[in-house]
Amino acid sequence: MSLNIKTETARIDDEIKLSSGKKLMSYDIKYETYGHLSDKKDNAVLICHALSGNHHAAGRYKGEEKSGWWDNMIGPGKPINTDKLFVVCPNNLGGCHGSTGPNCINDKTGEYFGSKFPIVTVSDWVNSQKSLLNHLNIPFWRCVIGGSLGGMQSLQWSLEYPELIKNCIIIAAAPKLTAQNIAFNEVARQAIMKDPDWCGGDYLKEKKSPDQGLSLARMLGHITYLSDDSMKKKFGRDLQQPNLKFNYEVEFEIESYLRYQGTKFVSNFDANTYLLMTKSLDYFDPIKDYGDKIQRMLSKTTCKFLVISFTSDWRFPPHRSKEIVELLLDNNKPVSYAEINSSGGHDAFLMENENYFKTMDNFIKRLR
Amino acid sequence: MRVRDDFELIISWIEKDSRVLDLGCGDGSLLKLLKNKKNITGYGIDNNIKQINKSIENEINVLNFDLNDGLGEFKNDSFDYVVLAQSIQEIKDPKKLLNEMLRIGKEVIVSFPNMGHWTSRMQLFFKGRMPVTSELPFRWHETPNIHLCTINDFIIFCGDNGFTIKEKSITSRNFIDSYMISLLPNFFGSVASFRIE
């Protein structure tokens, strides 16, 4: 069967009260769907994207060279099999690919949101995704799936709406960030905010663009997504020219690669969204936020969990994913945990890997 | 498929609706049988991703942990039974693991291939070679088995460490062996299973 890719925008008119206490009266959620919703409406799967992701998870638009960010995983006959499942992938609130975010015009003022856009949290995203579920008139998610920041949203779903989620897949994630994780995020934010063209967040109004800062932030982030091993294998100390130039231009392949990644990123991402996403990562800590209440919340879920980590991931290494597993074990929840051998670093969750795909395929084929 | 002898025995020892942790669960067959026959809940643990994937295929909750790292993920007395079926020979520190099993389980069940079986003894005695048997199919240089023992060794090990043997059962696949087992268990038994408290 075909992927049956559809790109839509849902106008949500329910007011959303955000974790910060601020409110949005209405907002847009841009989303993509693949496959077909069954007559019983019991085969819907939610895909939650990570920091730099968006709603375009699979397939290829006409004229586009690159396919969606998880095209190897989602599609006909793939682990997230669109022949059987109806897959929904929204762009998160505060994103910059069509959902309401800092780069949108505020209807009330007629100006760009910019610095005025409120910080949203993982919990806020889950609440907005719940509104999308209602909008689509789907009674529940057969499964919620996400990697990295997306995995945090999957976990949050199982806590916040236990009755609306039957299965939960949490990949390359952690129940909270460490000081080191936050430190990297802070350097990324500083890179953006120290760029004079950031204009306190209102660069669109000023017709400017903090490209230098955003590209630096992305370069830094990118290093943390790869592993030392994979960088060694891919670039080593290879030079672009045969001889050293004794100046500060690009010489090593890795320099060229990082600059390329930075520049490419700037062309389709918004600096304020980057700030917001990193902040949302930093704030995530449901075990602390809910305290003792978390046991009561988990007691309500009949959801089956799958947690996956990757050996070379040093951003959220296996022992961090195991913290999630332990929380679930402590509460007698049905959980499976797979640790995948990979040299791909944190980004391994986006890469093809025989064992990883088999884990996903075996679990998803047996969703109940 | 024929059910492994030690599995049949372990299944008979486990009560209905109990909570079971199966260490070195392989493809999850034991837990699957226990789920169907005894309506148990629980988890399997294995450190091989291929086995993890087979367990998921068998719809078993399975955890990709290394038993040599201990069982710190589990709370005291959180299981009715903790099972170690024919995996003890691969464990770095069996004493430490058994203590951990007793901490988190009300009862511990251990089964292992008997190194004292006559086929092993004959190979070493007559051929002068390290035994390779149906229960222990690996040659010395490729075996994952670092702590093989005989039934007598295991009984002494339990005594030395204060593990109380509640029940034991020695089985064999061979008809003549089964006939002689009660006479000389450590010579004719190929697999031994113990219930420990």
Coordinates of C-alpha atoms in Angstrom, one line a residue:
Chain A
M1 CA 0.0 0.0 0.0
S2 CA 1.0 3.6 -0.4
L3 CA 2.1 5.8 2.5
N4 CA -1.0 8.0 2.1
I5 CA 0.8 11.1 3.4
K6 CA -1.4 14.0 4.3
T7 CA -0.3 17.4 5.7
E8 CA -2.9 19.4 7.6
T9 CA -3.3 22.2 10.1
A10 CA -5.7 21.9 13.1
R11 CA -7.0 25.1 14.5
I12 CA -7.5 24.4 18.3
D13 CA -9.9 26.8 19.8
D14 CA -9.7 25.4 23.4
E15 CA -7.8 27.7 25.6
I16 CA -4.6 26.1 26.8
K17 CA -3.2 27.0 30.2
L18 CA 0.5 26.5 30.1
S19 CA 2.8 25.3 32.9
S20 CA 4.2 28.8 33.2
G21 CA 0.7 30.1 34.1
K22 CA 0.3 31.9 30.8
K23 CA -2.5 31.1 28.4
L24 CA -3.0 30.7 24.7
M25 CA -6.6 31.3 23.7
S26 CA -6.2 29.3 20.4
Y27 CA -3.4 27.9 18.4
D28 CA -2.6 25.9 15.2
I29 CA -1.0 22.5 15.2
K30 CA 0.4 21.5 11.9
Y31 CA 0.5 17.7 11.6
E32 CA 1.1 14.9 9.1
T33 CA -0.7 11.6 8.9
Y34 CA 0.3 8.3 7.2
G35 CA -1.8 5.2 6.5
H36 CA -5.5 4.9 7.2
L37 CA -7.6 5.2 10.4
S38 CA -9.5 1.9 10.9
D39 CA -13.3 1.8 11.1
K40 CA -13.0 1.1 14.8
K41 CA -10.5 4.0 15.2
D42 CA -8.3 1.8 17.2
N43 CA -5.0 1.9 15.2
A44 CA -3.8 5.5 15.7
V45 CA -0.2 6.0 16.7
L46 CA 1.3 9.3 17.8
I47 CA 4.9 10.2 16.9
C48 CA 6.5 12.9 19.1
H49 CA 9.5 14.7 17.6
A50 CA 12.7 15.7 19.2
L51 CA 14.4 19.1 19.5
S52 CA 14.9 19.9 15.8
G53 CA 12.2 17.7 14.4
N54 CA 8.9 18.6 12.8
H55 CA 5.6 17.1 11.5
H56 CA 7.3 15.8 8.3
A57 CA 8.4 12.4 9.7
A58 CA 8.0 10.2 6.6
G59 CA 7.7 10.2 2.8
R60 CA 8.9 12.8 0.4
Y61 CA 7.1 15.9 -1.0
K62 CA 7.1 16.4 -4.7
G63 CA 10.2 18.1 -5.8
E64 CA 12.0 17.5 -2.5
E65 CA 15.2 15.6 -2.4
K66 CA 15.1 14.6 1.3
S67 CA 12.4 12.5 2.9
G68 CA 11.0 12.9 6.4
W69 CA 13.2 12.6 9.5
W70 CA 12.1 9.1 10.4
D71 CA 11.4 7.7 6.9
N72 CA 13.4 4.6 7.6
M73 CA 11.1 3.7 10.5
I74 CA 7.7 4.8 9.3
G75 CA 6.0 3.5 6.1
P76 CA 4.4 0.5 4.4
G77 CA 6.1 -2.7 5.7
K78 CA 8.4 -0.7 8.0
P79 CA 8.5 -1.2 11.8
I80 CA 5.9 1.6 12.2
N81 CA 3.8 -0.1 9.5
T82 CA 1.4 2.3 7.8
D83 CA -0.3 -0.6 6.1
K84 CA -1.7 -1.4 9.6
L85 CA -1.4 1.8 11.6
F86 CA -2.7 5.3 11.3
V87 CA 0.3 7.4 12.2
V88 CA 0.0 11.0 13.3
C89 CA 3.0 13.3 13.7
P90 CA 2.4 16.9 14.8
N91 CA 4.8 19.8 14.9
N92 CA 5.1 20.8 18.5
L93 CA 3.5 24.0 19.8
G94 CA 6.2 26.6 19.8
G95 CA 7.8 24.9 16.8
C96 CA 8.7 26.7 13.6
H97 CA 7.2 24.5 10.9
G98 CA 3.6 25.5 10.9
S99 CA 2.4 25.1 14.4
T100 CA 1.9 28.3 16.4
G101 CA 5.3 29.5 17.6
P102 CA 7.5 32.5 18.1
N103 CA 7.9 33.0 14.3
C104 CA 4.1 33.4 13.8
I105 CA 2.0 36.5 13.8
N106 CA 0.1 37.0 17.0
D107 CA -3.6 37.6 15.9
K108 CA -4.2 39.9 18.8
T109 CA -1.3 42.3 18.1
G110 CA -0.8 41.8 14.4
E111 CA 3.0 41.4 15.2
Y112 CA 5.3 38.5 15.4
F113 CA 5.2 36.7 18.7
G114 CA 9.0 36.7 19.0
S115 CA 10.1 37.3 22.6
K116 CA 6.5 37.4 23.7
F117 CA 5.9 33.7 22.9
P118 CA 5.5 31.8 26.2
I119 CA 7.9 29.0 27.2
V120 CA 6.1 25.7 26.8
T121 CA 7.0 22.4 28.5
V122 CA 6.7 18.7 27.7
S123 CA 3.5 18.7 29.7
D124 CA 2.1 21.5 27.6
W125 CA 2.9 19.7 24.4
V126 CA 1.2 16.6 25.7
N127 CA -1.9 18.7 26.5
S128 CA -1.9 20.2 23.0
Q129 CA -1.5 16.8 21.5
K130 CA -4.5 15.7 23.5
S131 CA -6.5 18.5 21.9
L132 CA -5.3 17.2 18.5
L133 CA -6.5 13.7 19.5
N134 CA -9.9 15.2 20.2
H135 CA -9.8 17.3 17.0
L136 CA -9.1 14.1 15.0
N137 CA -12.0 12.4 16.8
I138 CA -9.8 9.5 17.8
P139 CA -10.7 7.8 21.1
F140 CA -7.1 6.8 22.2
W141 CA -3.6 6.2 20.9
R142 CA -2.7 2.6 20.3
C143 CA 0.9 3.7 20.9
V144 CA 2.8 6.9 21.6
I145 CA 6.4 6.8 20.2
G146 CA 9.3 9.2 20.6
G147 CA 13.0 9.5 20.7
S148 CA 15.1 11.9 22.8
L149 CA 12.8 14.8 23.7
G150 CA 10.1 12.9 21.9
G151 CA 10.6 10.0 24.3
M152 CA 10.0 12.4 27.2
Q153 CA 6.7 13.3 25.6
S154 CA 5.8 9.5 25.4
L155 CA 6.6 9.1 29.1
Q156 CA 4.6 12.2 29.9
W157 CA 1.6 10.9 28.0
S158 CA 1.6 7.7 30.1
L159 CA 1.6 9.7 33.2
E160 CA -0.9 12.4 32.3
Y161 CA -3.4 10.6 30.2
P162 CA -3.1 6.9 31.3
E163 CA -6.6 6.1 29.9
L164 CA -5.8 7.4 26.4
I165 CA -2.6 5.4 25.7
K166 CA -2.3 1.6 25.3
N167 CA 1.4 1.4 24.6
C168 CA 4.4 3.6 25.0
I169 CA 7.8 3.5 23.3
I170 CA 10.5 5.7 24.9
I171 CA 13.8 5.8 22.9
A172 CA 17.2 7.3 23.8
A173 CA 15.6 9.4 26.6
A174 CA 16.0 10.2 30.3
P175 CA 13.6 11.1 33.1
K176 CA 15.5 14.4 33.5
L177 CA 18.5 16.2 32.3
T178 CA 21.8 16.2 34.2
A179 CA 23.9 19.3 35.0
Q180 CA 26.1 18.5 32.0
N181 CA 23.0 18.2 29.7
I182 CA 21.7 21.6 30.9
A183 CA 25.2 23.1 30.6
F184 CA 25.3 22.2 26.9
N185 CA 21.9 23.7 26.4
E186 CA 22.9 26.9 28.1
V187 CA 25.9 27.3 25.9
A188 CA 23.7 26.8 22.9
R189 CA 21.3 29.4 24.2
Q190 CA 24.0 31.9 25.0
A191 CA 25.3 31.5 21.4
I192 CA 21.9 32.6 20.1
M193 CA 21.3 35.3 22.7
K194 CA 24.7 36.9 22.4
D195 CA 24.2 37.3 18.6
P196 CA 23.4 41.0 18.2
D197 CA 20.9 40.1 15.5
W198 CA 18.8 38.2 18.1
C199 CA 17.4 41.6 19.1
G200 CA 16.1 40.3 22.5
G201 CA 14.1 37.7 20.6
D202 CA 12.3 40.2 18.2
Y203 CA 14.6 39.8 15.2
L204 CA 11.7 39.2 12.8
K205 CA 10.2 42.5 13.7
E206 CA 13.6 44.1 13.2
K207 CA 14.0 42.2 9.9
K208 CA 17.2 40.5 11.2
S209 CA 18.2 37.0 11.8
P210 CA 20.6 35.6 14.4
D211 CA 22.1 33.1 12.0
Q212 CA 25.6 33.1 13.5
G213 CA 24.2 32.3 17.0
L214 CA 21.8 29.6 15.8
S215 CA 24.4 27.9 13.6
L216 CA 26.9 27.9 16.5
A217 CA 24.2 26.4 18.8
R218 CA 23.5 23.7 16.2
M219 CA 27.2 22.9 15.8
L220 CA 27.6 22.4 19.5
G221 CA 24.4 20.3 19.6
H222 CA 25.5 18.2 16.7
I223 CA 28.8 17.3 18.5
T224 CA 26.7 15.9 21.4
Y225 CA 24.5 13.9 19.0
L226 CA 27.5 12.0 17.6
S227 CA 29.9 9.7 19.3
D228 CA 33.7 10.1 19.4
D229 CA 33.9 6.8 17.5
S230 CA 31.5 7.8 14.8
M231 CA 33.3 11.1 14.3
K232 CA 36.6 9.2 14.1
K233 CA 35.3 6.8 11.5
K234 CA 33.6 9.5 9.4
F235 CA 36.2 12.2 9.5
G236 CA 39.3 11.3 11.5
R237 CA 41.8 14.0 11.0
D238 CA 41.2 14.2 7.3
L239 CA 42.1 17.5 5.7
Q240 CA 40.3 19.2 2.9
Q241 CA 43.6 20.2 1.2
P242 CA 46.7 18.1 1.3
N243 CA 48.7 20.6 3.3
L244 CA 48.1 22.7 6.4
K245 CA 47.4 26.3 5.7
F246 CA 48.5 27.9 9.0
N247 CA 45.4 30.1 9.1
Y248 CA 41.9 29.9 10.6
E249 CA 40.0 28.9 7.6
V250 CA 38.3 25.5 7.3
E251 CA 41.0 22.8 7.1
F252 CA 39.8 19.6 8.8
E253 CA 36.8 17.8 7.3
I254 CA 35.1 17.8 10.7
E255 CA 35.2 21.7 10.7
S256 CA 33.7 21.8 7.2
Y257 CA 31.0 19.3 8.2
L258 CA 30.0 21.2 11.4
R259 CA 29.9 24.5 9.5
Y260 CA 27.8 22.9 6.8
Q261 CA 25.4 21.5 9.4
G262 CA 25.2 24.9 11.1
T263 CA 24.4 26.8 7.9
K264 CA 21.9 24.2 6.7
F265 CA 20.1 24.3 10.0
V266 CA 19.7 28.1 10.0
S267 CA 17.9 28.0 6.7
N268 CA 15.0 26.0 8.1
F269 CA 14.9 26.6 11.8
D270 CA 13.9 29.4 14.1
A271 CA 16.3 30.6 16.8
N272 CA 13.5 31.3 19.4
T273 CA 12.1 27.8 18.8
Y274 CA 15.6 26.5 19.5
L275 CA 15.7 28.4 22.8
L276 CA 12.3 27.2 23.8
M277 CA 13.0 23.6 23.0
T278 CA 16.2 23.5 25.0
K279 CA 14.4 25.1 28.0
S280 CA 11.6 22.6 27.8
L281 CA 14.3 19.8 27.9
D282 CA 15.9 21.5 31.0
Y283 CA 12.6 21.8 32.9
F284 CA 11.5 18.2 32.3
D285 CA 11.6 16.3 35.6
P286 CA 8.3 14.5 36.2
I287 CA 9.6 12.4 39.1
K288 CA 10.4 15.5 41.1
D289 CA 7.4 17.5 39.8
Y290 CA 4.8 14.9 40.7
G291 CA 6.6 13.5 43.8
D292 CA 4.6 10.8 45.6
K293 CA 1.7 11.4 43.2
I294 CA 3.6 9.7 40.4
Q295 CA 2.8 6.3 41.9
R296 CA -0.9 7.0 41.9
M297 CA -0.6 8.3 38.3
L298 CA 1.2 5.2 37.2
S299 CA -1.2 2.9 39.0
K300 CA -3.9 4.1 36.6
T301 CA -2.1 3.1 33.4
T302 CA -2.5 -0.3 31.8
C303 CA 0.0 0.8 29.2
K304 CA 2.7 -1.5 28.0
F305 CA 6.2 0.1 27.8
L306 CA 9.2 -0.4 25.6
V307 CA 12.4 1.5 26.5
I308 CA 15.4 1.5 24.2
S309 CA 18.9 3.0 24.6
F310 CA 22.1 3.0 22.6
T311 CA 25.5 2.1 23.9
S312 CA 27.4 5.0 22.4
D313 CA 24.8 7.6 23.3
W314 CA 26.6 10.0 25.8
R315 CA 23.8 12.6 25.9
F316 CA 21.3 10.1 27.3
P317 CA 23.4 7.0 27.9
P318 CA 21.8 3.6 28.7
H319 CA 22.0 4.1 32.5
R320 CA 19.8 7.2 32.1
S321 CA 17.2 5.2 30.2
K322 CA 17.4 2.6 32.9
E323 CA 16.2 5.2 35.4
I324 CA 12.9 5.2 33.5
V325 CA 12.9 1.4 33.5
E326 CA 13.4 1.5 37.3
L327 CA 10.6 3.9 37.8
L328 CA 8.3 1.5 35.9
L329 CA 9.6 -1.6 37.7
D330 CA 9.1 0.0 41.0
N331 CA 5.4 0.4 40.0
N332 CA 5.1 -3.1 38.6
K333 CA 4.4 -1.8 35.1
P334 CA 4.8 -4.1 32.1
V335 CA 8.1 -2.9 30.5
S336 CA 10.7 -4.3 28.2
Y337 CA 14.1 -2.7 27.8
A338 CA 16.6 -3.1 25.0
E339 CA 20.1 -1.8 24.9
I340 CA 21.3 -1.5 21.3
N341 CA 24.9 -1.8 20.4
S342 CA 25.7 1.1 18.1
S343 CA 28.5 3.6 17.4
G344 CA 26.0 6.2 16.2
G345 CA 25.8 8.2 19.5
H346 CA 22.6 9.9 20.5
D347 CA 21.5 10.1 16.8
A348 CA 21.5 6.3 16.6
F349 CA 17.8 6.4 17.3
L350 CA 17.4 7.9 13.8
M351 CA 19.7 5.4 12.1
E352 CA 19.0 2.1 10.6
N353 CA 20.2 -0.8 12.8
E354 CA 19.2 -4.4 12.4
N355 CA 18.7 -5.2 16.1
Y356 CA 17.0 -1.9 16.9
F357 CA 14.5 -2.2 14.0
K358 CA 13.8 -5.8 15.0
T359 CA 13.0 -4.7 18.5
M360 CA 10.6 -2.0 17.2
D361 CA 9.1 -4.4 14.7
N362 CA 8.5 -7.2 17.1
F363 CA 7.0 -4.9 19.7
I364 CA 4.8 -2.9 17.3
K365 CA 3.5 -6.0 15.5
R366 CA 2.1 -7.2 18.8
L367 CA 0.5 -4.0 20.0
R368 CA -2.8 -4.7 21.8
Chain B
M1 CA 8.4 -28.8 20.8
R2 CA 9.4 -30.8 23.8
V3 CA 9.6 -28.8 27.0
R4 CA 12.9 -28.9 28.8
D5 CA 13.0 -31.2 31.8
D6 CA 14.0 -28.4 34.2
F7 CA 11.2 -26.2 32.8
E8 CA 8.6 -28.8 33.5
L9 CA 9.8 -29.2 37.0
I10 CA 10.1 -25.4 37.6
I11 CA 6.5 -24.9 36.2
S12 CA 5.3 -27.6 38.7
W13 CA 7.0 -25.7 41.6
I14 CA 5.5 -22.3 40.8
E15 CA 2.1 -21.4 42.1
K16 CA -0.7 -19.8 40.1
D17 CA -0.9 -16.0 39.8
S18 CA 2.5 -15.5 41.3
R19 CA 5.2 -12.9 40.3
V20 CA 8.2 -14.4 38.6
L21 CA 11.6 -13.0 37.6
D22 CA 13.5 -15.3 35.2
L23 CA 17.2 -14.6 35.0
G24 CA 18.9 -15.5 31.7
C25 CA 15.5 -16.0 30.2
G26 CA 16.7 -16.6 26.6
D27 CA 13.8 -16.4 24.2
G28 CA 11.3 -16.2 27.0
S29 CA 9.9 -19.7 26.6
L30 CA 9.8 -20.5 30.3
L31 CA 7.9 -17.3 31.1
K32 CA 5.6 -17.9 28.1
L33 CA 4.7 -21.4 29.5
L34 CA 4.3 -20.0 33.0
K35 CA 2.0 -17.2 31.6
N36 CA -0.2 -19.7 29.8
K37 CA -0.2 -22.5 32.5
K38 CA 0.0 -20.5 35.7
N39 CA -1.1 -17.0 34.8
I40 CA 2.0 -15.5 36.3
T41 CA 3.3 -12.0 35.8
G42 CA 6.8 -10.9 35.7
Y43 CA 9.9 -10.2 33.7
G44 CA 12.8 -12.0 32.0
I45 CA 16.3 -10.7 32.0
D46 CA 18.9 -11.4 29.3
N47 CA 22.0 -9.7 28.0
N48 CA 21.8 -10.8 24.4
I49 CA 19.8 -8.5 22.1
K50 CA 18.8 -11.4 19.8
Q51 CA 17.2 -13.2 22.8
I52 CA 15.6 -9.9 23.9
N53 CA 14.0 -9.6 20.5
K54 CA 12.8 -13.2 20.6
S55 CA 11.3 -12.6 24.0
I56 CA 9.5 -9.5 22.7
E57 CA 8.2 -11.7 19.9
N58 CA 6.9 -14.1 22.6
E59 CA 5.2 -11.2 24.3
I60 CA 7.3 -11.4 27.4
N61 CA 8.4 -8.4 29.4
V62 CA 12.1 -8.6 29.0
L63 CA 15.0 -6.5 30.3
N64 CA 18.3 -6.2 28.6
F65 CA 20.4 -6.2 31.8
D66 CA 23.7 -7.9 32.7
L67 CA 23.3 -10.2 35.6
N68 CA 26.9 -9.6 36.6
D69 CA 25.9 -6.0 37.4
G70 CA 23.6 -7.3 40.2
L71 CA 19.9 -6.8 40.6
G72 CA 19.9 -3.3 42.1
E73 CA 16.9 -2.3 40.0
F74 CA 14.6 -4.5 42.1
K75 CA 13.2 -3.9 45.5
N76 CA 13.4 -6.4 48.4
D77 CA 10.8 -9.2 48.2
S78 CA 9.3 -7.9 45.0
F79 CA 8.9 -11.4 43.5
D80 CA 7.4 -14.7 44.6
Y81 CA 10.0 -16.6 42.6
V82 CA 13.4 -15.7 41.1
V83 CA 14.5 -18.3 38.6
L84 CA 18.0 -19.0 37.3
A85 CA 17.5 -21.8 34.8
Q86 CA 20.8 -23.2 33.4
S87 CA 22.6 -19.9 33.5
I88 CA 24.5 -20.0 36.8
Q89 CA 27.6 -21.4 35.0
E90 CA 27.9 -18.1 33.1
I91 CA 27.8 -15.9 36.2
K92 CA 31.0 -14.2 37.5
D93 CA 30.0 -14.3 41.1
P94 CA 27.3 -16.9 41.8
K95 CA 27.3 -16.3 45.5
K96 CA 26.6 -12.6 45.1
L97 CA 23.9 -13.3 42.6
L98 CA 22.2 -15.9 44.8
N99 CA 22.2 -13.5 47.7
E100 CA 20.6 -10.9 45.4
M101 CA 18.0 -13.4 44.3
L102 CA 17.1 -14.2 47.8
R103 CA 16.9 -10.5 48.6
I104 CA 14.3 -9.8 45.9
G105 CA 12.5 -13.1 45.8
K106 CA 10.6 -15.1 48.4
E107 CA 11.9 -18.3 46.8
V108 CA 14.8 -19.0 44.5
I109 CA 14.9 -21.7 41.9
V110 CA 18.2 -22.7 40.3
S111 CA 18.8 -25.4 37.7
F112 CA 22.1 -26.3 36.1
P113 CA 23.8 -28.9 34.0
N114 CA 25.6 -31.5 36.1
M115 CA 29.3 -31.6 35.4
G116 CA 29.5 -34.8 37.4
H117 CA 27.3 -36.7 34.9
W118 CA 29.0 -39.9 33.7
T119 CA 29.3 -38.7 30.1
S120 CA 31.5 -35.8 31.2
R121 CA 33.5 -38.0 33.5
M122 CA 34.1 -40.5 30.8
Q123 CA 35.3 -37.9 28.3
L124 CA 37.8 -36.5 30.7
F125 CA 38.9 -39.9 32.1
F126 CA 39.2 -41.9 28.8
K127 CA 39.8 -39.3 26.1
G128 CA 41.6 -36.8 28.3
R129 CA 39.5 -34.1 26.8
M130 CA 37.3 -31.3 28.3
P131 CA 33.7 -32.7 28.2
V132 CA 31.3 -31.6 25.4
T133 CA 27.8 -32.8 26.0
S134 CA 24.3 -32.0 24.9
E135 CA 23.8 -29.8 27.9
L136 CA 27.2 -28.3 27.6
P137 CA 27.8 -28.2 23.8
F138 CA 30.8 -25.8 23.8
R139 CA 34.5 -26.6 23.4
W140 CA 36.8 -25.2 26.1
H141 CA 38.0 -22.2 24.2
E142 CA 34.5 -21.0 23.0
T143 CA 32.4 -21.7 26.1
P144 CA 30.6 -18.9 27.9
N145 CA 30.5 -21.3 30.9
I146 CA 33.0 -20.1 33.5
H147 CA 31.5 -21.7 36.7
L148 CA 30.5 -25.2 36.0
C149 CA 29.8 -27.5 39.0
T150 CA 28.6 -30.9 40.0
I151 CA 25.5 -31.6 42.1
N152 CA 27.7 -32.3 45.1
D153 CA 29.6 -29.0 44.5
F154 CA 26.3 -27.1 44.5
I155 CA 25.0 -28.7 47.7
I156 CA 28.3 -27.8 49.5
F157 CA 28.1 -24.3 48.1
C158 CA 24.6 -23.8 49.5
G159 CA 25.7 -25.2 52.9
D160 CA 28.8 -22.9 53.0
N161 CA 26.7 -19.8 52.3
G162 CA 23.7 -20.5 54.4
F163 CA 21.3 -21.1 51.5
T164 CA 18.6 -23.6 52.7
I165 CA 17.7 -26.2 50.1
K166 CA 13.9 -26.7 50.3
E167 CA 13.7 -29.3 47.6
K168 CA 15.9 -30.7 44.8
S169 CA 15.2 -32.8 41.8
I170 CA 17.7 -34.5 39.5
T171 CA 16.7 -35.5 36.0
S172 CA 18.1 -37.1 33.0
R173 CA 17.0 -37.6 29.4
N174 CA 18.3 -41.1 29.1
F175 CA 16.1 -44.0 30.2
I176 CA 18.8 -46.0 31.9
D177 CA 20.0 -42.9 33.7
S178 CA 16.6 -42.2 35.0
Y179 CA 16.4 -45.7 36.4
M180 CA 19.8 -45.3 38.2
I181 CA 19.4 -41.7 39.3
S182 CA 18.1 -42.4 42.8
L183 CA 21.1 -44.6 43.4
L184 CA 23.9 -42.2 42.2
P185 CA 22.4 -38.8 41.4
N186 CA 25.7 -37.1 40.9
F187 CA 26.7 -39.7 38.4
F188 CA 23.5 -40.3 36.4
G189 CA 21.7 -36.9 36.7
S190 CA 22.3 -34.6 33.7
V191 CA 20.3 -31.6 35.0
A192 CA 19.7 -30.6 38.7
S193 CA 17.0 -28.2 39.9
F194 CA 17.0 -26.7 43.4
R195 CA 14.4 -24.7 45.4
I196 CA 16.3 -22.5 47.8
E197 CA 15.2 -20.2 50.6

